[in-house]
Every structure is written in C-alpha cells, then in structure tokens.
PDB file of C-alpha atoms and ligand atoms in Angstrom:
ATOM      1  CA  MET A   2      -5.128 -42.673 -10.701  1.00 40.00           C
ATOM      2  CA  ILE A   3      -4.217 -38.712 -11.859  1.00 42.00           C
ATOM      3  CA  THR A   4      -5.174 -38.288 -15.622  1.00 44.00           C
ATOM      4  CA  ASP A   5      -5.205 -34.264 -15.398  1.00 53.00           C
ATOM      5  CA  GLU A   6      -2.933 -34.059 -18.470  1.00 55.00           C
ATOM      6  CA  ARG A   7      -0.879 -31.090 -17.082  1.00 58.00           C
ATOM      7  CA  VAL A   8       0.814 -33.192 -14.922  1.00 62.00           C
ATOM      8  CA  VAL A   9       4.197 -32.949 -15.089  1.00 82.00           C
ATOM      9  CA  ASP A  10       6.648 -35.371 -14.396  1.00 90.00           C
ATOM     10  CA  ALA A  11       8.520 -33.974 -11.449  1.00 92.00           C
ATOM     11  CA  ALA A  12      11.930 -35.388 -11.527  1.00 94.00           C
ATOM     12  CA  GLN A  13      12.076 -34.195 -14.704  1.00 93.00           C
ATOM     13  CA  ILE A  14      11.191 -30.363 -13.503  1.00 96.00           C
ATOM     14  CA  GLN A  15      14.013 -31.094 -11.165  1.00 96.00           C
ATOM     15  CA  SER A  16      16.614 -31.359 -12.483  1.00 96.00           C
ATOM     16  CA  THR A  17      16.415 -29.129 -15.374  1.00 96.00           C
ATOM     17  CA  PHE A  18      14.732 -26.091 -13.653  1.00 98.00           C
ATOM     18  CA  ARG A  19      17.669 -23.881 -11.482  1.00 98.00           C
ATOM     19  CA  ARG A  20      17.772 -22.240  -8.380  1.00 98.00           C
ATOM     20  CA  LEU A  21      18.487 -18.744  -7.341  1.00 98.00           C
ATOM     21  CA  THR A  22      22.074 -18.507  -6.137  1.00 98.00           C
ATOM     22  CA  PRO A  23      23.977 -16.517  -3.541  1.00 98.00           C
ATOM     23  CA  GLU A  24      26.915 -16.500  -5.487  1.00 97.00           C
ATOM     24  CA  ARG A  25      24.467 -13.948  -7.525  1.00 97.00           C
ATOM     25  CA  HIS A  26      21.942 -12.993  -5.387  1.00 97.00           C
ATOM     26  CA  PRO A  27      24.150 -12.366  -1.756  1.00 96.00           C
ATOM     27  CA  ILE A  28      20.803 -12.537   0.142  1.00 97.00           C
ATOM     28  CA  LEU A  29      20.475 -15.899   0.135  1.00 98.00           C
ATOM     29  CA  ALA A  30      23.339 -16.514   1.930  1.00 98.00           C
ATOM     30  CA  GLN A  31      21.509 -13.945   4.912  1.00 97.00           C
ATOM     31  CA  TYR A  32      18.630 -16.234   5.109  1.00 98.00           C
ATOM     32  CA  THR A  33      17.233 -19.627   4.804  1.00 98.00           C
ATOM     33  CA  ARG A  34      15.047 -20.344   1.702  1.00 97.00           C
ATOM     34  CA  ASP A  35      12.475 -19.968   4.022  1.00 98.00           C
ATOM     35  CA  VAL A  36      12.965 -17.024   5.165  1.00 98.00           C
ATOM     36  CA  VAL A  37      13.878 -15.466   2.238  1.00 98.00           C
ATOM     37  CA  TYR A  38      10.149 -17.162   0.640  1.00 98.00           C
ATOM     38  CA  ASP A  39       7.946 -16.200   4.040  1.00 98.00           C
ATOM     39  CA  GLU A  40       7.499 -20.166   4.694  1.00 97.00           C
ATOM     40  CA  GLY A  41       6.188 -20.269   1.438  1.00 97.00           C
ATOM     41  CA  ARG A  42       3.453 -17.529   2.084  1.00 97.00           C
ATOM     42  CA  CYS A  43       5.054 -15.193  -0.275  1.00 96.00           C
ATOM     43  CA  MET A  44       1.848 -14.796  -3.187  1.00 97.00           C
ATOM     44  CA  ALA A  45       4.579 -14.598  -6.717  1.00 97.00           C
ATOM     45  CA  PRO A  46       8.099 -15.539  -7.216  1.00 98.00           C
ATOM     46  CA  GLY A  47      11.022 -13.819  -5.629  1.00 98.00           C
ATOM     47  CA  GLY A  48      10.640 -12.926  -2.011  1.00 98.00           C
ATOM     48  CA  LEU A  49      13.148 -10.972  -0.403  1.00 98.00           C
ATOM     49  CA  VAL A  50      15.375 -11.496  -3.261  1.00 98.00           C
ATOM     50  CA  LEU A  51      12.909  -8.846  -4.979  1.00 98.00           C
ATOM     51  CA  ALA A  52      12.565  -6.913  -1.404  1.00 98.00           C
ATOM     52  CA  ASP A  53      16.474  -6.704  -1.764  1.00 97.00           C
ATOM     53  CA  ALA A  54      16.645  -5.523  -5.242  1.00 97.00           C
ATOM     54  CA  VAL A  55      13.900  -2.618  -4.593  1.00 98.00           C
ATOM     55  CA  GLY A  56      16.023  -1.036  -1.272  1.00 97.00           C
ATOM     56  CA  ARG A  57      19.393  -1.490  -2.941  1.00 96.00           C
ATOM     57  CA  HIS A  58      18.052   1.179  -6.049  1.00 96.00           C
ATOM     58  CA  LEU A  59      16.399   3.349  -4.096  1.00 97.00           C
ATOM     59  CA  THR A  60      19.046   3.674  -1.469  1.00 89.00           C
ATOM     60  CA  LEU A  61      16.720   4.479   1.716  1.00 96.00           C
ATOM     61  CA  GLN A  62      17.835   5.794   4.706  1.00 96.00           C
ATOM     62  CA  PRO A  63      16.722   6.350   8.044  1.00 98.00           C
ATOM     63  CA  GLY A  64      13.823   8.003   8.724  1.00 98.00           C
ATOM     64  CA  GLN A  65      12.445   8.181   5.182  1.00 98.00           C
ATOM     65  CA  SER A  66       8.809   7.148   4.074  1.00 98.00           C
ATOM     66  CA  VAL A  67       8.334   3.903   1.830  1.00 98.00           C
ATOM     67  CA  LEU A  68       4.683   3.786   0.681  1.00 98.00           C
ATOM     68  CA  ASP A  69       4.755  -0.596  -0.095  1.00 98.00           C
ATOM     69  CA  LEU A  70       2.125  -0.862  -2.538  1.00 98.00           C
ATOM     70  CA  GLY A  71       0.522  -4.290  -3.041  1.00 98.00           C
ATOM     71  CA  CYS A  72       2.701  -6.080  -0.640  1.00 98.00           C
ATOM     72  CA  GLY A  73       0.619  -9.144   0.137  1.00 98.00           C
ATOM     73  CA  ARG A  74       0.757 -10.409   3.794  1.00 98.00           C
ATOM     74  CA  GLY A  75       3.783  -8.016   4.165  1.00 98.00           C
ATOM     75  CA  GLN A  76       7.249  -9.482   3.640  1.00 98.00           C
ATOM     76  CA  SER A  77       8.886  -6.569   1.894  1.00 98.00           C
ATOM     77  CA  SER A  78       7.272  -3.887   4.137  1.00 98.00           C
ATOM     78  CA  ILE A  79       9.162  -5.638   6.848  1.00 98.00           C
ATOM     79  CA  PHE A  80      12.673  -6.013   5.266  1.00 98.00           C
ATOM     80  CA  LEU A  81      12.564  -2.310   4.253  1.00 98.00           C
ATOM     81  CA  ALA A  82      11.491  -1.237   7.974  1.00 98.00           C
ATOM     82  CA  ALA A  83      14.247  -3.230   9.633  1.00 98.00           C
ATOM     83  CA  GLN A  84      17.106  -3.116   6.480  1.00 97.00           C
ATOM     84  CA  TYR A  85      16.759   0.350   6.369  1.00 98.00           C
ATOM     85  CA  GLY A  86      15.194   1.913   9.711  1.00 98.00           C
ATOM     86  CA  VAL A  87      12.329   3.382   6.896  1.00 98.00           C
ATOM     87  CA  SER A  88       8.760   3.954   8.091  1.00 98.00           C
ATOM     88  CA  VAL A  89       6.041   2.084   5.980  1.00 98.00           C
ATOM     89  CA  THR A  90       2.639   2.623   4.543  1.00 98.00           C
ATOM     90  CA  SER A  91       2.138  -1.001   3.812  1.00 98.00           C
ATOM     91  CA  VAL A  92      -1.149  -1.194   1.699  1.00 98.00           C
ATOM     92  CA  ASP A  93      -3.260  -4.855   0.461  1.00 98.00           C
ATOM     93  CA  LEU A  94      -6.269  -5.489  -1.700  1.00 98.00           C
ATOM     94  CA  TRP A  95      -6.887  -8.862  -0.515  1.00 98.00           C
ATOM     95  CA  ILE A  96      -4.843  -9.016   2.738  1.00 98.00           C
ATOM     96  CA  THR A  97      -6.104  -7.944   6.039  1.00 98.00           C
ATOM     97  CA  ALA A  98      -4.104  -4.865   7.638  1.00 98.00           C
ATOM     98  CA  ASP A  99      -4.712  -6.979  11.066  1.00 98.00           C
ATOM     99  CA  GLU A 100      -2.751  -9.868   9.315  1.00 98.00           C
ATOM    100  CA  ARG A 101       0.174  -7.351   8.414  1.00 98.00           C
ATOM    101  CA  ARG A 102      -0.041  -5.185  12.101  1.00 98.00           C
ATOM    102  CA  ARG A 103       0.453  -9.060  13.486  1.00 98.00           C
ATOM    103  CA  ALA A 104       3.699  -9.950  11.378  1.00 98.00           C
ATOM    104  CA  ALA A 105       4.828  -6.007  12.027  1.00 98.00           C
ATOM    105  CA  ALA A 106       4.656  -6.741  15.922  1.00 98.00           C
ATOM    106  CA  ALA A 107       5.846 -10.148  15.997  1.00 98.00           C
ATOM    107  CA  ALA A 108       8.919  -8.910  14.330  1.00 98.00           C
ATOM    108  CA  GLY A 109       8.952  -5.534  16.700  1.00 98.00           C
ATOM    109  CA  LEU A 110       8.757  -2.985  13.865  1.00 98.00           C
ATOM    110  CA  ALA A 111       4.959  -2.452  14.861  1.00 98.00           C
ATOM    111  CA  HIS A 112       5.964   0.853  15.136  1.00 98.00           C
ATOM    112  CA  CYS A 113       7.264   1.688  11.696  1.00 97.00           C
ATOM    113  CA  ILE A 114       5.189   0.336   9.962  1.00 98.00           C
ATOM    114  CA  THR A 115       1.413   0.621   9.699  1.00 98.00           C
ATOM    115  CA  PRO A 116      -0.781  -1.126   7.197  1.00 98.00           C
ATOM    116  CA  TRP A 117      -3.478  -0.068   5.157  1.00 98.00           C
ATOM    117  CA  GLN A 118      -6.695  -2.772   3.039  1.00 98.00           C
ATOM    118  CA  GLY A 119      -7.644  -0.887   0.662  1.00 97.00           C
ATOM    119  CA  ASP A 120      -7.778  -0.440  -3.610  1.00 97.00           C
ATOM    120  CA  ILE A 121      -5.048   1.802  -4.254  1.00 97.00           C
ATOM    121  CA  ARG A 122      -7.239   3.137  -7.404  1.00 97.00           C
ATOM    122  CA  ARG A 123      -9.802   4.730  -5.265  1.00 96.00           C
ATOM    123  CA  GLY A 124      -6.543   6.716  -3.499  1.00 96.00           C
ATOM    124  CA  LEU A 125      -5.085   6.688   0.218  1.00 97.00           C
ATOM    125  CA  PRO A 126      -6.848   8.045   2.357  1.00 93.00           C
ATOM    126  CA  PRO A 127      -6.723  12.093   2.101  1.00 91.00           C
ATOM    127  CA  GLY A 128      -4.293  13.895   3.491  1.00 92.00           C
ATOM    128  CA  THR A 129      -1.692  11.669   3.477  1.00 95.00           C
ATOM    129  CA  PRO A 130       1.364  12.789   3.718  1.00 97.00           C
ATOM    130  CA  PRO A 131       4.376  12.171   0.468  1.00 97.00           C
ATOM    131  CA  PHE A 132       6.232   9.553   0.615  1.00 98.00           C
ATOM    132  CA  ASP A 133       9.892   9.410  -0.264  1.00 98.00           C
ATOM    133  CA  ALA A 134       9.512   6.329  -2.075  1.00 98.00           C
ATOM    134  CA  ILE A 135       6.829   4.219  -3.738  1.00 98.00           C
ATOM    135  CA  VAL A 136       7.353   0.075  -3.598  1.00 98.00           C
ATOM    136  CA  CYS A 137       5.769  -2.285  -5.981  1.00 98.00           C
ATOM    137  CA  VAL A 138       6.278  -5.655  -5.612  1.00 98.00           C
ATOM    138  CA  GLN A 139       4.786  -7.868  -7.453  1.00 98.00           C
ATOM    139  CA  ALA A 140       1.532  -6.384  -8.104  1.00 98.00           C
ATOM    140  CA  PHE A 141       2.145  -3.685 -10.382  1.00 98.00           C
ATOM    141  CA  HIS A 142       1.207  -5.223 -13.517  1.00 97.00           C
ATOM    142  CA  THR A 143      -2.805  -5.453 -11.558  1.00 96.00           C
ATOM    143  CA  PHE A 144      -3.573  -1.589 -11.455  1.00 97.00           C
ATOM    144  CA  GLY A 145      -0.146   0.499 -13.099  1.00 97.00           C
ATOM    145  CA  THR A 146      -1.264  -0.575 -17.038  1.00 97.00           C
ATOM    146  CA  SER A 147      -3.439   2.810 -16.088  1.00 96.00           C
ATOM    147  CA  ALA A 148      -2.251   5.995 -17.033  1.00 96.00           C
ATOM    148  CA  ALA A 149      -4.274   7.637 -14.379  1.00 96.00           C
ATOM    149  CA  LEU A 150      -3.249   5.446 -12.130  1.00 97.00           C
ATOM    150  CA  VAL A 151       0.569   6.210 -12.855  1.00 97.00           C
ATOM    151  CA  ARG A 152       0.313   9.908 -12.514  1.00 96.00           C
ATOM    152  CA  TYR A 153      -1.354   9.312  -9.034  1.00 97.00           C
ATOM    153  CA  LEU A 154       1.203   7.477  -7.839  1.00 97.00           C
ATOM    154  CA  ALA A 155       3.555  10.899  -8.625  1.00 97.00           C
ATOM    155  CA  THR A 156       0.743  12.627  -6.390  1.00 95.00           C
ATOM    156  CA  LEU A 157       1.973  10.713  -3.857  1.00 97.00           C
ATOM    157  CA  LEU A 158       5.915  11.583  -3.399  1.00 97.00           C
ATOM    158  CA  LYS A 159       7.420  14.213  -2.595  1.00 96.00           C
ATOM    159  CA  PRO A 160       9.200  15.974  -5.097  1.00 92.00           C
ATOM    160  CA  GLY A 161      11.926  13.799  -6.297  1.00 93.00           C
ATOM    161  CA  GLY A 162      10.518  10.510  -5.142  1.00 97.00           C
ATOM    162  CA  ALA A 163      11.072   7.511  -6.617  1.00 98.00           C
ATOM    163  CA  LEU A 164       9.255   4.836  -7.447  1.00 98.00           C
ATOM    164  CA  CYS A 165      10.444   1.320  -7.760  1.00 98.00           C
ATOM    165  CA  VAL A 166       9.104  -1.468  -8.927  1.00 98.00           C
ATOM    166  CA  ALA A 167       9.969  -5.268  -8.937  1.00 98.00           C
ATOM    167  CA  GLN A 168       7.491  -7.889 -11.317  1.00 96.00           C
ATOM    168  CA  GLY A 169       7.045 -10.322 -13.302  1.00 97.00           C
ATOM    169  CA  CYS A 170       6.593  -9.950 -17.151  1.00 97.00           C
ATOM    170  CA  PHE A 171       7.453 -11.681 -20.640  1.00 97.00           C
ATOM    171  CA  SER A 172      10.166 -11.041 -21.785  1.00 97.00           C
ATOM    172  CA  ASP A 173       9.262  -9.907 -25.492  1.00 97.00           C
ATOM    173  CA  GLU A 174       6.110  -7.465 -25.500  1.00 96.00           C
ATOM    174  CA  CYS A 175       2.795 -10.446 -27.067  1.00 92.00           C
ATOM    175  CA  GLU A 176      -0.111  -8.384 -28.361  1.00 89.00           C
ATOM    176  CA  ALA A 177      -2.178 -11.136 -26.877  1.00 90.00           C
ATOM    177  CA  ILE A 178      -1.455 -13.551 -24.814  1.00 91.00           C
ATOM    178  CA  PRO A 179       1.038 -15.943 -26.783  1.00 88.00           C
ATOM    179  CA  GLU A 180      -0.726 -19.325 -27.574  1.00 90.00           C
ATOM    180  CA  PRO A 181       1.042 -21.716 -24.462  1.00 89.00           C
ATOM    181  CA  PHE A 182       0.500 -19.504 -21.681  1.00 92.00           C
ATOM    182  CA  ARG A 183      -3.462 -19.439 -22.516  1.00 91.00           C
ATOM    183  CA  ASP A 184      -4.073 -22.612 -20.276  1.00 85.00           C
ATOM    184  CA  SER A 185      -3.324 -21.112 -16.865  1.00 86.00           C
ATOM    185  CA  ASP A 186      -6.010 -22.198 -13.953  1.00 84.00           C
ATOM    186  CA  GLY A 187      -6.991 -18.788 -13.576  1.00 84.00           C
ATOM    187  CA  TRP A 188      -3.811 -16.355 -14.270  1.00 85.00           C
ATOM    188  CA  GLN A 189      -4.835 -15.441 -17.803  1.00 86.00           C
ATOM    189  CA  ALA A 190      -6.072 -11.549 -16.235  1.00 89.00           C
ATOM    190  CA  ASP A 191      -2.362 -11.769 -14.941  1.00 92.00           C
ATOM    191  CA  TYR A 192      -0.722 -12.847 -18.183  1.00 93.00           C
ATOM    192  CA  ALA A 193      -3.000 -10.139 -20.678  1.00 92.00           C
ATOM    193  CA  ARG A 194      -1.461  -7.528 -18.256  1.00 94.00           C
ATOM    194  CA  TYR A 195       2.418  -8.654 -18.574  1.00 94.00           C
ATOM    195  CA  HIS A 196       4.041  -6.932 -20.541  1.00 96.00           C
ATOM    196  CA  SER A 197       8.308  -6.345 -21.790  1.00 97.00           C
ATOM    197  CA  ALA A 198      10.449  -4.399 -20.216  1.00 98.00           C
ATOM    198  CA  ALA A 199      10.856  -2.281 -22.512  1.00 98.00           C
ATOM    199  CA  TRP A 200       6.492  -1.823 -22.405  1.00 98.00           C
ATOM    200  CA  TRP A 201       6.984  -0.364 -18.938  1.00 98.00           C
ATOM    201  CA  ARG A 202       9.458   1.839 -19.517  1.00 98.00           C
ATOM    202  CA  ALA A 203       7.609   3.612 -22.084  1.00 98.00           C
ATOM    203  CA  HIS A 204       4.199   3.052 -20.740  1.00 98.00           C
ATOM    204  CA  VAL A 205       6.502   4.860 -17.394  1.00 98.00           C
ATOM    205  CA  GLU A 206       7.546   7.864 -19.046  1.00 97.00           C
ATOM    206  CA  ALA A 207       4.430   8.740 -21.253  1.00 97.00           C
ATOM    207  CA  SER A 208       2.514   9.365 -18.227  1.00 96.00           C
ATOM    208  CA  GLY A 209       5.113  12.276 -18.150  1.00 95.00           C
ATOM    209  CA  VAL A 210       5.667  12.770 -14.836  1.00 96.00           C
ATOM    210  CA  PHE A 211       8.045  10.714 -13.891  1.00 97.00           C
ATOM    211  CA  ALA A 212      11.550  10.132 -14.849  1.00 97.00           C
ATOM    212  CA  VAL A 213      12.431   6.648 -15.786  1.00 98.00           C
ATOM    213  CA  GLU A 214      16.816   5.581 -14.302  1.00 98.00           C
ATOM    214  CA  ALA A 215      16.238   2.265 -15.378  1.00 98.00           C
ATOM    215  CA  CYS A 216      13.682  -0.472 -16.300  1.00 98.00           C
ATOM    216  CA  ALA A 217      15.410  -3.667 -17.286  1.00 98.00           C
ATOM    217  CA  GLU A 218      14.740  -7.594 -17.534  1.00 98.00           C
ATOM    218  CA  PHE A 219      16.453  -8.532 -13.678  1.00 96.00           C
ATOM    219  CA  GLU A 220      19.275 -10.385 -13.390  1.00 94.00           C
ATOM    220  CA  ASP A 221      17.458 -14.028 -13.656  1.00 98.00           C
ATOM    221  CA  GLY A 222      14.723 -13.405 -13.711  1.00 98.00           C
ATOM    222  CA  ASP A 223      13.806 -15.887 -15.773  1.00 98.00           C
ATOM    223  CA  VAL A 224      15.632 -18.286 -13.009  1.00 98.00           C
ATOM    224  CA  MET A 225      13.604 -16.754 -10.479  1.00 98.00           C
ATOM    225  CA  TRP A 226      10.179 -18.912 -11.923  1.00 98.00           C
ATOM    226  CA  GLU A 227      12.214 -21.989 -12.138  1.00 98.00           C
ATOM    227  CA  ASP A 228      13.390 -21.291  -8.510  1.00 98.00           C
ATOM    228  CA  ASP A 229       9.927 -20.717  -7.168  1.00 98.00           C
ATOM    229  CA  VAL A 230       8.603 -23.664  -8.486  1.00 98.00           C
ATOM    230  CA  LEU A 231      11.563 -25.548  -6.684  1.00 98.00           C
ATOM    231  CA  TYR A 232      11.127 -24.343  -3.735  1.00 98.00           C
ATOM    232  CA  ARG A 233       7.406 -24.948  -3.548  1.00 98.00           C
ATOM    233  CA  GLY A 234       8.030 -28.106  -4.511  1.00 98.00           C
ATOM    234  CA  ASP A 235      10.509 -29.079  -2.770  1.00 97.00           C
ATOM    235  CA  ARG A 236       7.823 -27.661   0.429  1.00 97.00           C
ATOM    236  CA  ALA A 237       5.063 -29.899  -1.059  1.00 97.00           C
ATOM    237  CA  GLY A 238       7.511 -33.089  -1.181  1.00 97.00           C
ATOM    238  CA  TRP A 239       6.214 -32.881  -4.942  1.00 96.00           C
ATOM    239  CA  ASN A 240       3.228 -34.270  -4.374  1.00 95.00           C
ATOM    240  CA  ALA A 241       0.635 -35.458  -6.742  1.00 92.00           C
ATOM    241  CA  ASP A 242      -1.833 -31.989  -5.750  1.00 94.00           C
ATOM    242  CA  TYR A 243       1.149 -29.968  -5.956  1.00 95.00           C
ATOM    243  CA  LEU A 244       2.263 -30.941  -9.394  1.00 93.00           C
ATOM    244  CA  SER A 245      -1.632 -30.878 -10.712  1.00 90.00           C
ATOM    245  CA  ARG A 246      -2.110 -28.018  -9.110  1.00 92.00           C
ATOM    246  CA  ALA A 247       1.127 -26.351 -11.215  1.00 94.00           C
ATOM    247  CA  GLY A 248       1.079 -27.888 -13.775  1.00 93.00           C
ATOM    248  CA  TRP A 249       0.409 -25.162 -15.768  1.00 93.00           C
ATOM    249  CA  LEU A 250       3.076 -23.048 -14.418  1.00 95.00           C
ATOM    250  CA  MET A 251       5.685 -25.352 -14.989  1.00 96.00           C
ATOM    251  CA  GLN A 252       4.578 -26.722 -18.590  1.00 94.00           C
ATOM    252  CA  HIS A 253       5.305 -22.396 -19.724  1.00 96.00           C
ATOM    253  CA  VAL A 254       8.188 -21.851 -17.067  1.00 96.00           C
ATOM    254  CA  ARG A 255       9.870 -24.584 -19.191  1.00 95.00           C
ATOM    255  CA  TYR A 256       8.455 -23.558 -22.929  1.00 95.00           C
ATOM    256  CA  GLY A 257      10.529 -20.072 -22.074  1.00 96.00           C
ATOM    257  CA  GLN A 258      13.964 -22.647 -21.374  1.00 95.00           C
ATOM    258  CA  THR A 259      13.320 -23.083 -25.466  1.00 96.00           C
ATOM    259  CA  HIS A 260      11.226 -20.480 -27.132  1.00 95.00           C
ATOM    260  CA  ARG A 261      10.044 -16.557 -26.331  1.00 95.00           C
ATOM    261  CA  PRO A 262       8.442 -15.682 -24.706  1.00 96.00           C
ATOM    262  CA  ARG A 263      10.100 -16.361 -22.167  1.00 97.00           C
ATOM    263  CA  LEU A 264       8.411 -15.722 -18.206  1.00 97.00           C
ATOM    264  CA  THR A 265      11.160 -13.539 -17.008  1.00 98.00           C
ATOM    265  CA  HIS A 266      11.225 -10.409 -14.403  1.00 98.00           C
ATOM    266  CA  LEU A 267      11.680  -6.790 -14.608  1.00 98.00           C
ATOM    267  CA  LEU A 268      13.041  -3.994 -12.053  1.00 98.00           C
ATOM    268  CA  LEU A 269      12.008  -0.691 -13.253  1.00 98.00           C
ATOM    269  CA  LYS A 270      13.389   2.942 -11.408  1.00 98.00           C
ATOM    270  CA  ALA A 271      11.753   6.370 -12.242  1.00 98.00           C
ATOM    271  CA  VAL A 272      12.752   9.269 -10.798  1.00 98.00           C
ATOM    272  CA  ARG A 273       8.717  11.821 -10.230  1.00 97.00           C
ATOM    273  CA  ARG A 274       9.517  14.917 -11.890  1.00 94.00           C
ATOM    274  CA  THR A 275       9.810  18.113 -10.774  1.00 83.00           C
ATOM    275  CA  PRO A 276       8.731  21.494 -13.116  1.00 66.00           C
ATOM    276  CA  ALA A 277      12.217  22.004 -13.861  1.00 49.00           C
ATOM    277  CA  ASP A 278      12.998  18.386 -15.663  1.00 52.00           C
ATOM    278  CA  ASP A 279      10.104  19.084 -17.798  1.00 47.00           C
ATOM    279  CA  GLY A 280      10.557  22.347 -18.743  1.00 43.00           C
ATOM    280  CA  SER A 281       7.716  23.137 -18.916  1.00 48.00           C
ATOM    281  CA  GLY A 282       7.806  25.151 -15.111  1.00 39.00           C
ATOM    282  CA  ALA A 283       4.399  23.052 -13.994  1.00 41.00           C
ATOM    283  CA  LEU A 284       3.715  19.035 -13.281  1.00 45.00           C
ATOM    284  CA  ASP A 285      -0.495  18.922 -15.007  1.00 47.00           C
ATOM    285  CA  ILE A 286      -1.452  17.242 -11.796  1.00 45.00           C
ATOM    286  CA  PRO A 287      -4.505  18.636 -10.511  1.00 46.00           C
ATOM    287  CA  GLY A 288      -4.029  19.802  -7.030  1.00 41.00           C
ATOM    288  CA  VAL A 289      -0.720  18.360  -6.900  1.00 36.00           C
ATOM    289  CA  GLN A 290       2.357  20.982  -6.256  1.00 36.00           C
ATOM    290  CA  PRO A 291       5.273  20.982  -8.094  1.00 34.00           C
TER     291      PRO A 291
HETATM  292  C1  SAM B 565       0.701 -11.590  -6.824  1.00 70.68           C
HETATM  293  S1  SAM B 565       0.161 -10.297  -5.575  1.00 70.68           S
HETATM  294  C2  SAM B 565       2.026 -10.060  -4.638  1.00 70.68           C
HETATM  295  C3  SAM B 565       2.220  -9.654  -3.168  1.00 70.68           C
HETATM  296  C4  SAM B 565       3.469  -9.279  -1.967  1.00 70.68           C
HETATM  297  N1  SAM B 565       4.062  -8.694  -3.031  1.00 70.68           N
HETATM  298  C5  SAM B 565       4.041 -11.331  -2.692  1.00 70.68           C
HETATM  299  O1  SAM B 565       5.184 -10.430  -3.256  1.00 70.68           O
HETATM  300  O2  SAM B 565       3.834 -11.937  -2.342  1.00 70.68           O
HETATM  301  C6  SAM B 565      -0.365  -9.033  -5.609  1.00 70.68           C
HETATM  302  C7  SAM B 565      -0.821  -8.293  -4.211  1.00 70.68           C
HETATM  303  O3  SAM B 565      -1.302  -6.795  -5.257  1.00 70.68           O
HETATM  304  C8  SAM B 565      -2.318  -6.648  -4.049  1.00 70.68           C
HETATM  305  N2  SAM B 565      -3.174  -6.146  -5.005  1.00 70.68           N
HETATM  306  C9  SAM B 565      -3.556  -5.802  -6.629  1.00 70.68           C
HETATM  307  N3  SAM B 565      -4.711  -4.992  -6.745  1.00 70.68           N
HETATM  308  C10 SAM B 565      -4.493  -3.760  -5.689  1.00 70.68           C
HETATM  309  C11 SAM B 565      -5.685  -2.279  -5.646  1.00 70.68           C
HETATM  310  N4  SAM B 565      -5.886  -2.483  -6.583  1.00 70.68           N
HETATM  311  N5  SAM B 565      -4.593  -2.275  -4.647  1.00 70.68           N
HETATM  312  C12 SAM B 565      -3.855  -2.634  -3.189  1.00 70.68           C
HETATM  313  N6  SAM B 565      -3.160  -3.613  -3.523  1.00 70.68           N
HETATM  314  C13 SAM B 565      -3.944  -4.295  -4.812  1.00 70.68           C
HETATM  315  C14 SAM B 565      -2.799  -8.261  -4.428  1.00 70.68           C
HETATM  316  O4  SAM B 565      -4.255  -7.683  -3.053  1.00 70.68           O
HETATM  317  C15 SAM B 565      -1.889  -8.919  -3.991  1.00 70.68           C
HETATM  318  O5  SAM B 565      -1.681  -9.006  -2.468  1.00 70.68           O
END
C-alpha cells in the first residue's frame, strides 16, 4: 500500500489539468505529442512548442549559425537545423556529445550539428567563431543568473546577434522559494533560480551588453506544466510509481491554479548591443571587438 502523502488522485489531475491545443500552438497539429515531447526524453516541459517559439522569434535564415545552450538530448538542435537550415553547435553539461551525435545522424543532420559536452561557465573552446544566435530552452536559469555569464554570452555573438531564452519561471518575483514549493524532490536548486519575467528582463538589460526586445510570460506558460504532467502520466499509464514520483510537481501546479505565484514559462529575446546602441562607443567586454 502506498503511504506517501504526495501521491495524488490521478482522476482529479486528469479532469482538471489542461492540455495545450493545436489551435493556439500550431506545431501540435504538425507533430504527434510523442514527437513534440521526444518520446518523454524532454527533460522539462515544452518540447518542440518552445523550440518552435524560439525559432520563430529569431527569424532564422538558412546558413546561419546557432549555439543551442543546455540542449539536453538535442531535440531543439535537430528541430532548428531541420526547420531553418541553420548549423547548430549543441552544448550540454550532462548529456554526452556522442548521444547527441547519434541523434543528429539518425535525423540525417549530422553535417549541420556539432555536439559539444561541457560547462558553459568555463567557456567554449577558444577560437569558436561567433554565432548569429544563441538559443536556450529550459536551461538558462541554471547559469544565466550570473551577470558575468550573460556578458560572456554577448562575446559569443556577432554584433546584432540575438539571444532567445524559453524557460520555466514563477509568475511573480519571490524573495525566497514560496512555502508550497519547498517540498520538491531535489528541484529546490532550480526553483531558487526561478524568477519572474520582469526579473529576467531587468537582469539581462542590466548586463549593458544586450537590448531586451521582448520578455514576457509565454502564452499558456502555465498550461505547459499541466500538459507535461498529463503527457507523462499518459505514458506511464497513471501508475502508482508515476503518481508518487511526480506528486510534488502536481501539487505545485495545482496550487498555481488558484494561488500566486504559479509556475509558468517565459520567452525572452535580446539583441547584442553595438557600440552605437549603448552610446558609449565601446562594449565593455575584454577581448570583444565591436
Ligand atoms: C532541464 S534540462 C533541459 C534540457 C533540454 N533543453 C530540454 O528542454 O529537454 C537543463 C539542461 O541544462 C544543462 N546544463 C546545466 N548547466 C549547464 C552548464 N553550466 N553548461 C551547459 N549546460 C548546462 C544540463 O546538462 C541539462 O541537460
């Protein structure tokens, strides 16, 4: 008998949680949910819905170069290379370059995806050519709270190059992790870096090296959490193990249906400033040519 008090009522979750719809997110009409969520291999909500959003916000052109930062298993890298004909350097800390190389080859895209495993806080290999764009799906909070890191990212971009982040966040800024979110099976470190869209806008602007063009809550950013719970539940057959393992998250999502803050997502687009933009005549980044 299961005694974990976090075990939740599957029927209640299934009847009250909402799904993302193709009417509001057309990518869902193009691909099955298994494709959108990479057969459950996505490491956070959103999957192709977020990858598609960053691609559209960047208006990528064939032949451009993209750094996919914190790409996990590389789904967003494959999607962007296939959809826009861009070349992608896919960078991740935990997932090996070999795993992503195999995935790129299986998609027939080995020639345009360069996987690299490493910690962006230690920098990319010296001599890496600058990129037209940096995308970061569901990973920016793990390193992007550092002002120095944000400034470093600008050095990886061509002048006028853009950074686009799609990311889980709280709907409101909180000084500490709100009480209902404290029991999170190890997700505390992530919640501690979850901020509101307004916080991220101010943070990236304050770097002085980016002009933030857009930073707001993602359309259906809260529903995205609910849809993720439903998708994973459907895959698991709503078994007791899934309800126990993910019960904490279901409680958090349910809390947000009636209280604030709620879990949601944001989308940020920022363009690397040129000296002319900031009026100072120079970017204050050692070694970076305007
Ligand atoms: C929540 S997962 C998201 C992965 C993927 N984008 C997705 O949506 O499935 C966060 C990813 O960020 C990567 N990551 C965390 N810190 C990193 C760092 N300092 N440098 C590079 N990648 C990092 C982790 O390896 C992990 O795969």
